[in-house]
XYZ file of C-alpha atoms in Angstrom:
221
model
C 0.000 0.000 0.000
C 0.839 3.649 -0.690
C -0.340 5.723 2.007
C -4.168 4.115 1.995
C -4.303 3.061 -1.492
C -2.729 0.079 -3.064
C 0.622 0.737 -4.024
C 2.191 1.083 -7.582
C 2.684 -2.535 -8.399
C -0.342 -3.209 -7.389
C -2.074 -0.605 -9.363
C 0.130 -1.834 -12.314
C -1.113 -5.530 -11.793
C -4.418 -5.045 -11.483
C -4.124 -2.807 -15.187
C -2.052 -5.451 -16.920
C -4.512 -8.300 -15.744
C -7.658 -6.832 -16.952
C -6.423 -4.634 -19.682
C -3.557 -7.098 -20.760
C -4.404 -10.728 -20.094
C -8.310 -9.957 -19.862
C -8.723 -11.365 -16.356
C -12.145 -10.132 -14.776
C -12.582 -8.034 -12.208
C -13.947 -10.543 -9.948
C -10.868 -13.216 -10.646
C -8.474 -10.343 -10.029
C -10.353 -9.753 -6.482
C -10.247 -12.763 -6.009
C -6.588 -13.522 -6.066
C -5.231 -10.334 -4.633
C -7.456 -11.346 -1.445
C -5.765 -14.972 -1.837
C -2.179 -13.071 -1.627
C -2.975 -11.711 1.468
C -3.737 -7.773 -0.281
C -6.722 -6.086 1.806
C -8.568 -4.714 -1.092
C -12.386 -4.566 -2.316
C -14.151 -5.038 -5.485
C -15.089 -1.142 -5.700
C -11.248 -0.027 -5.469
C -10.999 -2.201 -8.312
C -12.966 -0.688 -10.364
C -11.608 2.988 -9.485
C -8.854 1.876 -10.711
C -9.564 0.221 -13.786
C -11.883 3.525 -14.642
C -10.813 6.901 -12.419
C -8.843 8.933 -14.139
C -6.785 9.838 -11.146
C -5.620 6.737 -10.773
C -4.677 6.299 -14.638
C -3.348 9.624 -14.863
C 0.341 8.648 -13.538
C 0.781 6.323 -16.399
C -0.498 8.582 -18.893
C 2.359 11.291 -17.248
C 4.828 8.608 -17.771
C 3.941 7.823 -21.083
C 4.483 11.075 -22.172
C 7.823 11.674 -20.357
C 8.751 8.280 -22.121
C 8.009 9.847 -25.402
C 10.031 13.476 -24.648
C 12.897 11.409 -23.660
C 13.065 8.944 -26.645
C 12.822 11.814 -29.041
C 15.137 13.959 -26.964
C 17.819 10.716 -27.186
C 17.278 9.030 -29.807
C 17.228 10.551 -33.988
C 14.615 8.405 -35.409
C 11.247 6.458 -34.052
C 9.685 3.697 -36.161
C 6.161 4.175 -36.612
C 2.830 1.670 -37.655
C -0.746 1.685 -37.161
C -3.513 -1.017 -37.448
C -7.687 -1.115 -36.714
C -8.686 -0.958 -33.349
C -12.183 -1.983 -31.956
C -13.157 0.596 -29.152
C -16.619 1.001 -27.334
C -17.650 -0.361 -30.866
C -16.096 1.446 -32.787
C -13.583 1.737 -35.937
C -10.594 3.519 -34.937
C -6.561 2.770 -34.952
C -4.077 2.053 -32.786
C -0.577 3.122 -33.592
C 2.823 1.958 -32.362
C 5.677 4.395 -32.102
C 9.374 2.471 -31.121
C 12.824 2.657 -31.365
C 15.717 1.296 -29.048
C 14.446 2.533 -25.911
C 10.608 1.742 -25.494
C 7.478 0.944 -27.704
C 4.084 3.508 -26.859
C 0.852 2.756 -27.942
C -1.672 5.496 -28.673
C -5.669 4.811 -29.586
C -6.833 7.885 -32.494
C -9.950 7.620 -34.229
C -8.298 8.791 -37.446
C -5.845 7.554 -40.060
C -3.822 9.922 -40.947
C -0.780 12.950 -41.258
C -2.590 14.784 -38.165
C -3.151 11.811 -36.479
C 1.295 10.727 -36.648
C 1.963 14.232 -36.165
C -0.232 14.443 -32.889
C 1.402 11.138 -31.773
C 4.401 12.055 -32.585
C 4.175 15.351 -30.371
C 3.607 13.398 -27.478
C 2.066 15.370 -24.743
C 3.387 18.579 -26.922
C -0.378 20.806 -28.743
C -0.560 20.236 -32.001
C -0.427 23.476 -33.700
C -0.777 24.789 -37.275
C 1.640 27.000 -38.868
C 0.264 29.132 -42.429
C 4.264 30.107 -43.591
C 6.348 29.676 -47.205
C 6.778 25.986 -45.909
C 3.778 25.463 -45.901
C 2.586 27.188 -49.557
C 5.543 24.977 -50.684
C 4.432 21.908 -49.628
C 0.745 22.571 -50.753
C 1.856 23.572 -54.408
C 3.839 20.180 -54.559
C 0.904 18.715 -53.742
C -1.139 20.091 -56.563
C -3.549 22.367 -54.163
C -6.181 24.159 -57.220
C -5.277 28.028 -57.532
C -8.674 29.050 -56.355
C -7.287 27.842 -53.201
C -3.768 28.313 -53.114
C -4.013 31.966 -54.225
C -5.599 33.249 -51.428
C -4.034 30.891 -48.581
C -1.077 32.592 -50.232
C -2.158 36.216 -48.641
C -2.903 34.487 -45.368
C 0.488 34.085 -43.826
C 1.828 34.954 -40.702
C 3.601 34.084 -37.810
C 0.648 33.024 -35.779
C 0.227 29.474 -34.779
C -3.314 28.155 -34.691
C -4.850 25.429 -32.899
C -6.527 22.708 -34.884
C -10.168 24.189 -33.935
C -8.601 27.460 -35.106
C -7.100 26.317 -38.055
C -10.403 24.739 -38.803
C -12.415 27.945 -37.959
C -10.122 29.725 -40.699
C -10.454 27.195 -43.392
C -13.670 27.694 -43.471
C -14.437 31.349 -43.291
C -11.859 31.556 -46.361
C -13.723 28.669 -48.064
C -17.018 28.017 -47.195
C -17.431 25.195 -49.918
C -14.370 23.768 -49.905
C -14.166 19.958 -50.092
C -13.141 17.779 -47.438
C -9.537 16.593 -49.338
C -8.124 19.806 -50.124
C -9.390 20.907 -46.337
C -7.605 18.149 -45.176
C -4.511 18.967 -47.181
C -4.487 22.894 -45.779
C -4.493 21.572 -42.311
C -1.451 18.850 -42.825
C 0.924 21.518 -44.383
C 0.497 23.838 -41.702
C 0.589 20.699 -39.143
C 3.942 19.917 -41.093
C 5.270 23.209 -41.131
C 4.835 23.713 -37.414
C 6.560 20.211 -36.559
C 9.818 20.988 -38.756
C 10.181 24.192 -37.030
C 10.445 22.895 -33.485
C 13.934 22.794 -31.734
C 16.046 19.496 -32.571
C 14.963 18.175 -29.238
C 11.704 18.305 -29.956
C 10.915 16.291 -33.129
C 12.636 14.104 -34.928
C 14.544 13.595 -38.311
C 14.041 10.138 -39.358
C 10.878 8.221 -39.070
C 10.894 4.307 -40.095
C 7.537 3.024 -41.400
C 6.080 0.923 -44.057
C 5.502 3.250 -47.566
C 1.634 4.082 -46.304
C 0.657 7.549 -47.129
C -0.030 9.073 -43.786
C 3.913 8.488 -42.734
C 5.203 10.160 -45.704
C 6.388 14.423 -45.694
C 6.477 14.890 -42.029
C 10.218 14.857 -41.555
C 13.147 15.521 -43.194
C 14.079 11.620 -43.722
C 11.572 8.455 -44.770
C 13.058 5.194 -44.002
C 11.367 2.471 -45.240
C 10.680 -1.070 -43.894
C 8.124 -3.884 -44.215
């Protein structure tokens, strides 16, 4: 115990049983009351599903991330389908020497790697000559480009505001080239961040959504 709650092993047990091995609840009472470990079947469940006792992994996590980009000059990256509350979304898988994170987004995507990539950094959205440049490489129509030319500045938007913008400039606008907008600014912000805070090499498989985001594409399979 820690103070009057179970202490961090046994937090970390009862996570990796149920979450891990799916061991129920009742099985995982069960046992820890076999061992001797004074606990009841509501603590379980705080821990399984209060926040405040989650929240110290999460902080890890993210340290784990700053570190492993801070130390090491490339992360290998890969995502698959993930089932969650019934639902379609992905889980992706970010690794290199040092550790292996797992992070749950319900898109597929450049905003989605970026955002994992960040780690517990905001994703932010930067309208600059990177960003033009990367947009007229990617074919952006001049009806758009022209006037996202005359919008640049040194502000940094979040994604609601970079959203908010998009469409005030372009009320009709179709989803793809929206979508395209909001990953060159997304890429244009992540490339100018200090050295310690991104990376220059990501590792993946040739899928779309890995490609442009840094300065160096390795591939693998």
């Amino acid at each position: 115990y820690q103070g009057h709650k179970p202490g961090p092993e046994a937090r970390a047990f009862i996570i990796d049983q149920y979450f891990g091995l799916r061991v129920t609840e009742n099985k995982i009472l069960n046992y820890l009351l076999d061992k001797g470990l004074p606990i009841s079947a509501g603590k379980i469940s705080d821990i399984l599903t209060t926040s405040n006792d989650l929240e110290i992994f999460h902080t890890e996590k993210d340290e784990i991330n700053e570190a492993s980009v801070a130390y090491s000059p490339y992360q290998q990256i890969d995502d698959s389908g993930a089932r969650v509350n019934g639902e379609n979304q992905y889980c992706s898988v970010l690794c290199n020497e040092f550790c292996s994170l797992f992070y749950i987004r319900p898109k597929k995507n450049r905003l989605t790697v970026i955002d994992v990539l960040l780690g517990k950094q905001e994703l932010k959205f930067w309208l600059n000559d990177k960003a033009m440049e990367y947009l007229k490489e990617k074919r952006l129509p001049k009806k758009y480009f022209d006037p996202l030319k005359q919008e640049l500045s040194e502000k940094l938007f979040s994604e609601k505001e970079m959203g908010e913008k998009i469409s005030k400039l372009f009320p009709k606008i179709p989803g793809r080239y929206r979508d395209l907008i909001s990953e060159a600014a997304a890429i244009s912000y992540y490339k100018s961040l200090p050295p310690e805070k991104k990376i220059d090499i990501l590792v993946s498989d040739d899928a779309g959504q890995f490609q442009d985001i840094v300065e160096h594409h390795g591939l693998c399979w």
